[in-house]
Short mmCIF file of C-alpha atoms in Angstrom, two decimals:
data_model
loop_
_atom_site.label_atom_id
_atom_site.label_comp_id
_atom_site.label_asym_id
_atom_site.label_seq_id
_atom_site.Cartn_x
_atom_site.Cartn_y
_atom_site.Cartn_z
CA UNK A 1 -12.91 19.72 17.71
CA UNK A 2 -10.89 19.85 14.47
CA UNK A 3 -7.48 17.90 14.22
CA UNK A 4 -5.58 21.22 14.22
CA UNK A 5 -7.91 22.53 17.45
CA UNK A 6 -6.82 19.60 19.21
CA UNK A 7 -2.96 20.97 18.36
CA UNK A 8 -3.57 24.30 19.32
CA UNK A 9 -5.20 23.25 22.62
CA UNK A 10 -1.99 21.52 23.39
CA UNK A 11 -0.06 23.81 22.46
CA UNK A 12 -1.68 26.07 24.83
CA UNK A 13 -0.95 23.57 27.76
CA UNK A 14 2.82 23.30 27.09
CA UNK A 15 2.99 27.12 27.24
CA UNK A 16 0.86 26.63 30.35
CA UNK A 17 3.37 24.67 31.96
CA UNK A 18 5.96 27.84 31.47
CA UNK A 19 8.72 25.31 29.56
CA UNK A 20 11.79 26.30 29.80
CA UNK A 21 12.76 26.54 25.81
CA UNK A 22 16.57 25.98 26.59
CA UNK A 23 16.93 23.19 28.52
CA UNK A 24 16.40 19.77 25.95
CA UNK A 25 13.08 18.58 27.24
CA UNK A 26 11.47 21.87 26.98
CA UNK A 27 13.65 21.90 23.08
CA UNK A 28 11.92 18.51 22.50
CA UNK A 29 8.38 19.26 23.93
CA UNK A 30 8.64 22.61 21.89
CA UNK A 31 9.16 20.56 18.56
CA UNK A 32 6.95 17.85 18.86
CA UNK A 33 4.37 20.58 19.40
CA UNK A 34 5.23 22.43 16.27
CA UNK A 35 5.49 19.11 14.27
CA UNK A 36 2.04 18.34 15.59
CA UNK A 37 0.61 21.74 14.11
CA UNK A 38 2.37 21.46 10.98
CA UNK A 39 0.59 17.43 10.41
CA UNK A 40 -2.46 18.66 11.64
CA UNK A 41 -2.42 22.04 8.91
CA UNK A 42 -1.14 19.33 6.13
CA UNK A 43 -3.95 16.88 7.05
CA UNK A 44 -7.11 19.47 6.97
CA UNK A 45 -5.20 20.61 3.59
CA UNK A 46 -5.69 16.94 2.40
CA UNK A 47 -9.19 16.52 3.68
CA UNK A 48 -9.93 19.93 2.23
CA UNK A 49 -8.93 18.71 -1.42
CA UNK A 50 -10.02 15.47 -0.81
CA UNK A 51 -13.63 16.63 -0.39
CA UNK A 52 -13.45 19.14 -3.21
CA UNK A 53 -12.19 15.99 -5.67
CA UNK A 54 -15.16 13.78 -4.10
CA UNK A 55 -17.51 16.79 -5.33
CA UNK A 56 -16.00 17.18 -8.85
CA UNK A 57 -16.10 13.21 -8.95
CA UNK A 58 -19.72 13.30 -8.53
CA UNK A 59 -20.38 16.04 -10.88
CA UNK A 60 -18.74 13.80 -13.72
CA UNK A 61 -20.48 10.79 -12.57
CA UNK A 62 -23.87 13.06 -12.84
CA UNK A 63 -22.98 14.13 -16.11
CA UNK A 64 -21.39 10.86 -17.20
CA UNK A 65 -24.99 9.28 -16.35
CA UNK A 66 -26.75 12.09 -18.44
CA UNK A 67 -24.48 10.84 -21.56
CA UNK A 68 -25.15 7.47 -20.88
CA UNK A 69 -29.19 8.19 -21.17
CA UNK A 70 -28.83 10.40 -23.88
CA UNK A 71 -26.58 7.89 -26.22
CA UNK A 72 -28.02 4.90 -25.00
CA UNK A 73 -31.80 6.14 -25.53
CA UNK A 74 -31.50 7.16 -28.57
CA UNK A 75 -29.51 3.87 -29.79
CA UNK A 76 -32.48 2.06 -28.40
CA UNK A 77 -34.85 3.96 -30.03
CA UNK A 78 -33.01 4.00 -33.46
CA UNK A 79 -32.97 0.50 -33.50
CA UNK A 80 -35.05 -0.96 -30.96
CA UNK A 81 -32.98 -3.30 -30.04
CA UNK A 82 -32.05 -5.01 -26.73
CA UNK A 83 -29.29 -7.12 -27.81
CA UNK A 84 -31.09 -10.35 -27.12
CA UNK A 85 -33.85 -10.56 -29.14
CA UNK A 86 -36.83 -12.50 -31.96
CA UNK A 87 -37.92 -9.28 -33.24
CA UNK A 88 -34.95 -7.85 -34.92
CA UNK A 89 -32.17 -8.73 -37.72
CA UNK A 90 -29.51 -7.36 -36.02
CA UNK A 91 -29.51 -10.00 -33.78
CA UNK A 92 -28.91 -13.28 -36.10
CA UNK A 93 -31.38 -14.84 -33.28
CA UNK A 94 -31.40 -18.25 -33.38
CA UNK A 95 -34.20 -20.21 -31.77
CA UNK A 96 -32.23 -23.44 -31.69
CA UNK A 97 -29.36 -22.77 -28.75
CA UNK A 98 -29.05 -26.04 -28.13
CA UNK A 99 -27.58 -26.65 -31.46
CA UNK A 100 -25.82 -29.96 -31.09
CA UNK A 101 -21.87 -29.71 -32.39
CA UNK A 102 -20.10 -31.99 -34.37
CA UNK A 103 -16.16 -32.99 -34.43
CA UNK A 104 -14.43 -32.65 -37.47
CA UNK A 105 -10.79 -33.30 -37.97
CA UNK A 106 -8.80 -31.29 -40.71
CA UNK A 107 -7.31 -33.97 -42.78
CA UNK A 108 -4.28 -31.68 -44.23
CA UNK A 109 -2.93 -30.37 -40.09
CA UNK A 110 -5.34 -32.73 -38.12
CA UNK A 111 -6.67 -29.18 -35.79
CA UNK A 112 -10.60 -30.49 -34.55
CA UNK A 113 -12.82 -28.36 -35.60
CA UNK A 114 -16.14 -27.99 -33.83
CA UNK A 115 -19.26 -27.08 -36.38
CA UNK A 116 -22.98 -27.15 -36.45
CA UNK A 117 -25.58 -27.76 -38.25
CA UNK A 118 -26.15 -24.68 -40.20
CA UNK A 119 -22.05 -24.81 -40.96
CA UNK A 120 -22.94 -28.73 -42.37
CA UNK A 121 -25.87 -27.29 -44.45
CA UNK A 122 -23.80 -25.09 -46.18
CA UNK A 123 -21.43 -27.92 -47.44
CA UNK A 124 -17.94 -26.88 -46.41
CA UNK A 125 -15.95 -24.66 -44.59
CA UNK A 126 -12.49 -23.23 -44.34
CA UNK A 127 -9.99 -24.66 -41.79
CA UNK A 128 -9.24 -21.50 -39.22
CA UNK A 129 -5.69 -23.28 -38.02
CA UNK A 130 -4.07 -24.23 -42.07
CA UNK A 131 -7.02 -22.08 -44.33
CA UNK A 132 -7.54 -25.67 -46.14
CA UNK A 133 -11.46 -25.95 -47.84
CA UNK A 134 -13.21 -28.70 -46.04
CA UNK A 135 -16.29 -30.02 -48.07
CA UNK A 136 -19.30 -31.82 -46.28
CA UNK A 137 -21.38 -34.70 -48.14
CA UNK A 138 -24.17 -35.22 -46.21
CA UNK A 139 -26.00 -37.42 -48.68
CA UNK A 140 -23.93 -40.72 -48.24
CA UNK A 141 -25.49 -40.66 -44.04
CA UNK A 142 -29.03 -39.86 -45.96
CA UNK A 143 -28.68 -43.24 -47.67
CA UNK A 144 -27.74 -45.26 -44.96
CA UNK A 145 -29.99 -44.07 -42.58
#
């Protein structure tokens, strides 16, 4: 039994009783009746476009996933790539990840700096905090070594 069934049905009792419509309980009865109908009309109205929502909702979704696969295929194919990966440059994979870091303090606004060993081999960087050129001179540790 739907929400405005249930209404109707007591609707039909109160006229069953024979209320009297003009004294105030029968005026009161009579209302909350008809305020019953009219929330149980406005509630199957909400269901009603809350199901037809939940059906266009899923029709996006479907075709939303049918994008996905389409894009997403052919990126994979064009590049064979899985983000993560030896086997491609697009990557810049690195077998060393457990590249050890080294401290470096900008001498011109003292900001630490944190760089590795490929940023050492290439003899100098730029300071991101005050854009001053840091140099590295990695032969002076060679010779005392």
């Amino acid at each position: 039994m739907t929400i405005t069934e249930k209404a109707a049905y007591i609707k039909g009792l109160a006229e069953g009783l024979d209320l009297d419509a003009s004294t105030k309980e029968g005026k009161i009865l009579n209302a909350i009746i008809d305020l019953l109908s009219d929330i149980a009309v406005d509630i199957e109205d909400t269901e009603d476009a809350c199901a037809e929502l939940a059906e266009q909702i899923t029709a996006v979704d479907e075709d939303l996933s049918e994008l996905e696969e389409f894009v997403y295929e052919e990126y994979e194919d064009e590049d064979d790539c899985d983000y993560d990966c030896e086997d491609c440059s697009c990557c810049d994979y690195d077998d060393d990840e457990d590249d050890e870091l080294y401290e470096v303090e900008c001498p011109n606004c003292h900001d630490v700096i944190y760089v590795d060993d490929k940023m050492l081999e290439e003899k100098g960087i730029t300071c991101p905090n005050c854009g001053t050129n840091l140099e590295f001179d990695l032969e002076e540790d060679n010779d005392e070594e």
